[in-house]
Short mmCIF file of C-alpha atoms in Angstrom, two decimals:
data_model
loop_
_atom_site.label_atom_id
_atom_site.label_comp_id
_atom_site.label_asym_id
_atom_site.label_seq_id
_atom_site.Cartn_x
_atom_site.Cartn_y
_atom_site.Cartn_z
CA MET G 607 3.29 16.19 7.89
CA ASP G 608 0.19 14.29 6.92
CA LEU G 609 0.78 10.65 7.74
CA HIS G 610 -2.92 9.71 7.43
CA LEU G 611 -3.24 9.08 11.15
CA LYS G 612 -6.45 11.02 11.72
CA ASP G 613 -8.56 9.43 14.49
CA LYS G 614 -6.12 6.53 14.87
CA VAL G 615 -5.70 5.55 18.52
CA ILE G 616 -2.05 5.36 19.51
CA LEU G 617 -1.04 4.14 22.97
CA ILE G 618 2.28 5.46 24.24
CA THR G 619 3.87 3.98 27.36
CA GLY G 620 5.88 6.51 29.32
CA GLY G 621 3.92 9.09 27.34
CA ALA G 622 3.79 11.83 29.97
CA LYS G 623 7.36 13.12 29.74
CA GLY G 624 10.43 13.25 27.53
CA ILE G 625 10.44 11.33 24.25
CA GLY G 626 7.06 9.78 25.04
CA ALA G 627 5.45 13.19 25.53
CA ALA G 628 6.95 14.39 22.24
CA ILE G 629 5.44 11.35 20.52
CA ALA G 630 2.05 12.06 22.12
CA ARG G 631 2.18 15.71 21.03
CA THR G 632 3.13 14.78 17.46
CA CYS G 633 0.32 12.21 17.32
CA SER G 634 -2.09 14.89 18.41
CA GLN G 635 -0.77 17.34 15.81
CA GLU G 636 -1.36 14.66 13.16
CA GLY G 637 -5.00 14.33 14.22
CA ALA G 638 -4.45 10.97 15.93
CA VAL G 639 -5.71 10.14 19.41
CA PRO G 640 -2.81 9.66 21.82
CA PHE G 641 -3.45 7.46 24.84
CA ILE G 642 -0.87 8.22 27.50
CA VAL G 643 0.17 5.42 29.85
CA ASP G 644 2.48 6.66 32.59
CA ARG G 645 2.99 6.19 36.30
CA ASP G 646 3.48 9.94 36.71
CA ASP G 647 -0.13 11.00 37.13
CA GLU G 648 0.61 14.71 37.57
CA SER G 649 2.69 15.07 34.39
CA GLY G 650 0.18 12.93 32.52
CA ARG G 651 -2.74 15.10 33.54
CA ARG G 652 -0.86 18.26 32.58
CA LEU G 653 -0.10 16.90 29.11
CA GLN G 654 -3.61 15.54 28.66
CA THR G 655 -5.07 18.96 29.45
CA GLU G 656 -2.71 20.54 26.91
CA LEU G 657 -3.50 18.05 24.16
CA ARG G 658 -7.24 18.03 24.74
CA ALA G 659 -7.28 21.60 23.45
CA GLY G 660 -6.64 20.08 20.03
CA GLY G 661 -8.63 16.85 20.22
CA PRO G 662 -9.24 13.73 22.29
CA CYS G 663 -6.45 12.33 24.44
CA GLY G 664 -6.60 9.41 26.85
CA LEU G 665 -4.65 8.89 30.05
CA ILE G 666 -4.15 6.17 32.58
CA ALA G 667 -1.74 6.52 35.49
CA VAL G 668 -0.35 3.07 36.05
CA ASP G 669 2.94 1.36 36.87
CA LEU G 670 3.74 -1.18 34.15
CA SER G 671 5.71 -3.47 36.44
CA THR G 672 2.92 -6.08 36.56
CA ALA G 673 1.21 -7.87 33.69
CA GLU G 674 -2.13 -7.11 35.32
CA ASN G 675 -1.51 -3.37 35.07
CA CYS G 676 -0.48 -3.71 31.42
CA SER G 677 -3.68 -5.59 30.68
CA HIS G 678 -5.67 -2.91 32.49
CA ALA G 679 -4.07 -0.13 30.40
CA ILE G 680 -5.08 -1.85 27.17
CA ALA G 681 -8.60 -2.53 28.46
CA GLN G 682 -8.98 1.12 29.47
CA THR G 683 -7.94 2.28 25.99
CA LEU G 684 -10.49 0.01 24.35
CA GLN G 685 -13.21 1.02 26.79
CA GLU G 686 -12.62 4.69 26.14
CA PHE G 687 -11.98 4.76 22.39
CA GLY G 688 -13.14 1.38 21.10
CA ARG G 689 -10.06 0.62 19.05
CA LEU G 690 -6.27 0.49 19.08
CA ASP G 691 -4.22 1.25 15.97
CA ALA G 692 -0.69 1.46 17.32
CA LEU G 693 1.32 0.63 20.41
CA VAL G 694 4.46 2.63 21.13
CA ASN G 695 6.51 0.76 23.72
CA ASN G 696 8.57 3.62 25.06
CA ALA G 697 8.68 3.49 28.88
CA GLY G 698 12.05 2.76 30.41
CA VAL G 699 14.93 4.27 32.28
CA ASN G 700 18.68 4.00 32.01
CA ASP G 701 18.88 2.98 35.66
CA LYS G 702 22.59 2.19 35.96
CA ILE G 703 22.31 -1.29 37.40
CA GLY G 704 25.86 -2.40 36.67
CA LEU G 705 27.77 -5.62 37.07
CA GLU G 706 29.77 -4.39 40.04
CA ARG G 707 27.36 -1.74 41.29
CA GLY G 708 24.24 -3.86 41.32
CA THR G 709 22.83 -7.12 42.61
CA PRO G 710 21.02 -9.97 40.88
CA GLU G 711 17.81 -8.65 42.43
CA ASP G 712 18.48 -5.13 41.12
CA TYR G 713 19.16 -6.61 37.69
CA VAL G 714 15.85 -8.46 37.53
CA ALA G 715 14.05 -5.34 38.72
CA SER G 716 15.70 -3.39 35.89
CA LEU G 717 14.48 -5.97 33.37
CA HIS G 718 10.98 -5.41 34.68
CA ARG G 719 11.34 -1.64 34.35
CA ASN G 720 12.77 -1.77 30.85
CA LEU G 721 11.82 -4.99 29.10
CA VAL G 722 9.08 -7.22 30.46
CA HIS G 723 6.27 -4.68 30.02
CA PHE G 724 7.18 -4.39 26.31
CA TYR G 725 6.12 -8.02 25.95
CA SER G 726 3.08 -7.69 28.20
CA MET G 727 1.76 -4.61 26.42
CA ALA G 728 2.23 -6.18 23.00
CA HIS G 729 0.66 -9.43 24.19
CA TYR G 730 -2.49 -7.76 25.47
CA ALA G 731 -2.68 -5.28 22.56
CA LEU G 732 -2.33 -7.90 19.85
CA PRO G 733 -5.99 -8.94 19.42
CA TYR G 734 -6.94 -5.30 18.80
CA LEU G 735 -3.94 -4.58 16.57
CA LYS G 736 -4.94 -7.57 14.45
CA GLN G 737 -8.39 -6.03 14.02
CA SER G 738 -6.97 -2.67 12.96
CA GLN G 739 -3.99 -4.10 11.05
CA GLY G 740 -2.03 -1.79 13.29
CA ALA G 741 1.58 -1.25 14.22
CA ILE G 742 3.96 -1.74 17.12
CA VAL G 743 6.89 0.63 17.57
CA ASN G 744 9.52 -0.27 20.16
CA ILE G 745 11.91 2.39 21.39
CA GLY G 746 15.39 0.88 21.55
CA SER G 747 18.73 2.48 22.33
CA LYS G 748 22.26 2.63 21.08
CA THR G 749 23.22 0.77 24.24
CA ALA G 750 21.76 -2.30 22.51
CA VAL G 751 24.75 -2.38 20.16
CA THR G 752 27.47 -0.42 21.95
CA GLY G 753 28.54 -0.81 25.54
CA GLN G 754 27.96 2.14 27.87
CA GLY G 755 29.26 0.67 31.12
CA ASN G 756 27.56 0.31 34.47
CA THR G 757 24.11 -0.31 33.01
CA SER G 758 23.70 -4.05 32.55
CA GLY G 759 19.95 -4.07 33.09
CA TYR G 760 19.13 -1.29 30.63
CA ALA G 761 21.59 -2.38 27.93
CA SER G 762 20.49 -6.01 27.96
CA SER G 763 16.83 -4.95 27.95
CA LYS G 764 17.43 -2.85 24.84
CA GLY G 765 19.31 -5.69 23.15
CA ALA G 766 16.37 -7.95 23.85
CA ILE G 767 14.01 -5.30 22.50
CA MET G 768 15.88 -5.29 19.19
CA ALA G 769 15.56 -9.07 19.05
CA LEU G 770 11.87 -8.91 19.98
CA THR G 771 11.24 -6.37 17.23
CA ARG G 772 12.60 -8.77 14.60
CA GLU G 773 10.86 -11.72 16.24
CA TRP G 774 7.46 -10.02 16.37
CA ALA G 775 7.85 -8.77 12.79
CA ALA G 776 8.32 -12.41 11.75
CA GLU G 777 5.46 -13.71 13.90
CA LEU G 778 3.03 -11.01 12.82
CA LEU G 779 3.72 -11.10 9.08
CA PRO G 780 0.45 -12.98 8.38
CA TYR G 781 -1.52 -10.19 10.07
CA LYS G 782 0.06 -7.23 8.26
CA SER G 783 0.82 -5.79 11.69
CA GLY G 784 4.41 -4.96 12.53
CA MET E 1209 25.50 23.00 0.42
CA LYS E 1210 28.47 24.18 2.45
CA ALA E 1211 27.96 27.72 1.16
CA SER E 1212 24.28 27.73 2.09
CA GLY E 1213 24.90 26.41 5.58
CA GLY E 1214 23.89 22.80 5.17
CA GLY E 1215 21.91 20.29 3.20
CA VAL E 1216 21.02 16.67 2.65
CA ILE E 1217 22.57 13.95 0.50
CA LEU E 1218 20.48 10.84 -0.01
CA ASN E 1219 22.04 7.84 -1.74
CA MET E 1220 20.09 4.96 -3.21
CA ALA E 1221 21.81 1.75 -2.11
CA SER E 1222 20.28 -1.73 -2.04
CA ILE E 1223 19.94 -4.73 0.21
CA ALA E 1224 22.44 -6.24 -2.25
CA GLY E 1225 25.03 -4.03 -0.53
CA SER E 1226 24.74 -5.89 2.77
CA ALA E 1227 23.32 -9.32 1.90
CA GLY E 1228 24.72 -11.92 -0.46
CA LEU E 1229 22.52 -12.16 -3.55
CA ALA E 1230 23.16 -14.73 -6.26
CA ASP E 1231 24.78 -13.58 -9.49
CA ARG E 1232 24.96 -9.87 -8.61
CA PHE E 1233 28.71 -9.41 -8.08
CA ALA E 1234 29.24 -6.01 -9.69
CA TYR E 1235 25.92 -4.58 -8.54
CA ALA E 1236 26.38 -5.80 -4.96
CA THR E 1237 29.92 -4.47 -4.65
CA SER E 1238 28.75 -1.13 -6.07
CA LYS E 1239 25.94 -0.88 -3.57
CA GLY E 1240 28.22 -1.92 -0.73
CA ALA E 1241 30.43 0.97 -1.75
CA VAL E 1242 27.43 3.30 -1.74
CA ILE E 1243 26.69 2.35 1.85
CA ALA E 1244 30.32 2.92 2.87
CA MET E 1245 30.33 6.21 0.95
CA THR E 1246 27.24 7.27 2.89
CA TYR E 1247 28.91 6.69 6.24
CA SER E 1248 32.06 8.43 5.08
CA LEU E 1249 30.31 11.50 3.71
CA ALA E 1250 28.17 11.75 6.82
CA ARG E 1251 31.28 11.77 8.98
CA ASP E 1252 33.23 14.20 6.80
CA TYR E 1253 30.46 16.80 6.55
CA VAL E 1254 28.69 16.53 9.87
CA ALA E 1255 30.38 19.75 10.95
CA SER E 1256 29.08 21.48 7.80
CA ASN E 1257 25.49 20.57 8.74
CA ILE E 1258 25.22 18.28 5.73
CA ARG E 1259 23.43 15.04 6.48
CA CYS E 1260 23.99 11.93 4.39
CA ASN E 1261 21.87 8.77 4.53
CA CYS E 1262 20.99 5.96 2.18
CA ILE E 1263 17.99 3.78 1.44
CA SER E 1264 18.43 0.09 0.69
CA PRO E 1265 15.33 -1.21 -1.05
CA ALA E 1266 14.65 -4.85 -1.71
CA ARG E 1267 12.61 -5.77 -4.79
CA VAL E 1268 10.46 -2.82 -5.86
CA HIS E 1269 7.80 -3.07 -8.55
CA THR E 1270 9.02 -0.64 -11.20
CA ALA E 1271 8.94 -0.62 -15.00
CA PHE E 1272 12.41 -2.19 -14.83
CA VAL E 1273 10.94 -5.31 -13.21
CA ASP E 1274 8.20 -5.57 -15.84
CA GLY E 1275 10.75 -5.12 -18.64
CA PHE E 1276 13.05 -7.72 -17.09
CA LEU E 1277 10.20 -10.24 -16.86
CA SER E 1278 9.01 -9.71 -20.43
CA ARG E 1279 12.56 -9.99 -21.79
CA THR E 1280 13.57 -12.96 -19.65
CA TYR E 1281 10.31 -14.89 -19.34
CA PRO E 1282 8.17 -14.04 -22.40
CA GLY E 1283 4.68 -15.42 -21.98
CA ARG E 1284 5.28 -16.26 -18.30
CA GLU E 1285 5.37 -12.71 -16.95
CA THR E 1286 2.41 -13.10 -14.57
CA GLU E 1287 3.65 -16.41 -13.17
CA MET E 1288 7.15 -15.08 -12.60
CA PHE E 1289 5.87 -11.83 -11.11
CA GLU E 1290 3.91 -13.87 -8.58
CA ARG E 1291 6.92 -16.05 -7.84
CA LEU E 1292 9.19 -13.04 -7.25
CA SER E 1293 6.54 -11.44 -5.05
CA LYS E 1294 6.03 -14.54 -2.93
CA ALA E 1295 9.78 -14.80 -2.35
CA GLN E 1296 9.52 -11.63 -0.23
CA PRO E 1297 8.58 -12.03 3.47
CA MET E 1298 5.49 -9.84 2.95
CA GLY E 1299 4.51 -11.73 -0.18
CA ARG E 1300 4.72 -8.64 -2.34
CA MET E 1301 7.22 -6.22 -3.83
CA GLY E 1302 7.65 -2.70 -2.55
CA GLU E 1303 6.01 0.21 -4.34
CA PRO E 1304 8.06 3.13 -5.69
CA GLU E 1305 5.87 5.47 -3.62
CA GLU E 1306 6.96 3.67 -0.45
CA VAL E 1307 10.58 4.46 -1.27
CA ALA E 1308 9.55 8.02 -2.07
CA SER E 1309 7.90 8.46 1.34
CA LEU E 1310 11.09 7.52 3.17
CA ALA E 1311 13.20 9.63 0.81
CA LEU E 1312 10.99 12.66 1.46
CA PHE E 1313 11.21 12.16 5.20
CA LEU E 1314 15.01 11.82 5.14
CA CYS E 1315 15.34 14.97 3.05
CA SER E 1316 13.09 16.94 5.37
CA ASP E 1317 13.90 18.75 8.59
CA GLU E 1318 11.84 16.11 10.40
CA ALA E 1319 14.95 13.96 9.98
CA ALA E 1320 17.35 16.65 11.18
CA PHE E 1321 19.01 14.34 13.75
CA ILE E 1322 19.55 11.47 11.32
CA THR E 1323 22.83 11.11 9.49
CA GLY E 1324 25.08 8.22 8.50
CA VAL E 1325 22.31 5.63 8.44
CA ASP E 1326 21.48 2.92 5.92
CA TYR E 1327 17.72 2.32 5.88
CA PRO E 1328 16.66 -1.09 4.61
CA LEU E 1329 13.21 -0.69 3.04
CA ASP E 1330 12.71 -4.33 2.32
CA GLY E 1331 9.47 -5.76 3.66
CA GLY E 1332 11.53 -7.71 6.18
CA PHE E 1333 13.97 -9.23 3.67
CA LEU E 1334 17.15 -8.72 5.69
CA ASN E 1335 15.95 -9.59 9.17
CA LEU E 1336 13.11 -12.05 8.82
CA HIS E 1337 14.61 -15.40 7.99
CA GLY E 1338 13.51 -18.89 8.82
#
């Protein structure tokens, strides 16, 4: 493919493993600059070493459970590469916090693992995405529209992510970022 | 496609197939049928490795639009073009090449895990209200 992404800086949360790592690899193959944000430092370093053979690749090992850490990840990207063209909100885990097998505290913790950092990352990335007329891609799930069972936290996070995607598309229309 | 071990069917639907547009009864019902046909074909031939998807464009700037404006609003083509464009959430119509890019992707092996999906390509028409 040639999607005209050469030298575009693309931040991927949860970018060290799984779908996030595949996104980072594909960005690299397209000539873009992936910036991996992941709490798994070891996997992140391994992937960064692999991708650096083909071009620049950023990495920060950070847990996205606090807004401060999200802000730090964006700041680090800007410090290292001077721009941000796309945010891929990918990090999350189907953590099986159910209605019966779960507690209100577990549920809120699941929302923090799967939802709240989507907002925080987009919030702190927005000034730079406005400059680049960039893009936000949120990774949702089929659990947003079909029940799985025993995963209240994850499913409701993904439903909210679908709503946020439409909401941000509406809010950001004037900036040609979406 | 069955004989060669698989393939791709791409149907051109329209946002008229899933949203109520004024004065487009026959067109809208046809496009609604195209969307249903897409789901049905995808289900029936998934085991034959034949994928079937559809694209639902909103207003796209083609020669048809220009012809429509000159026939319907002679002398006011530019004004009406602007008015139709501004009625879209992005303030512009789509370009044929933007439809082509999605079509190419859906026909390619990059989209090998995608079947039975209706893709609105609408500059936000369906979801961005208010």
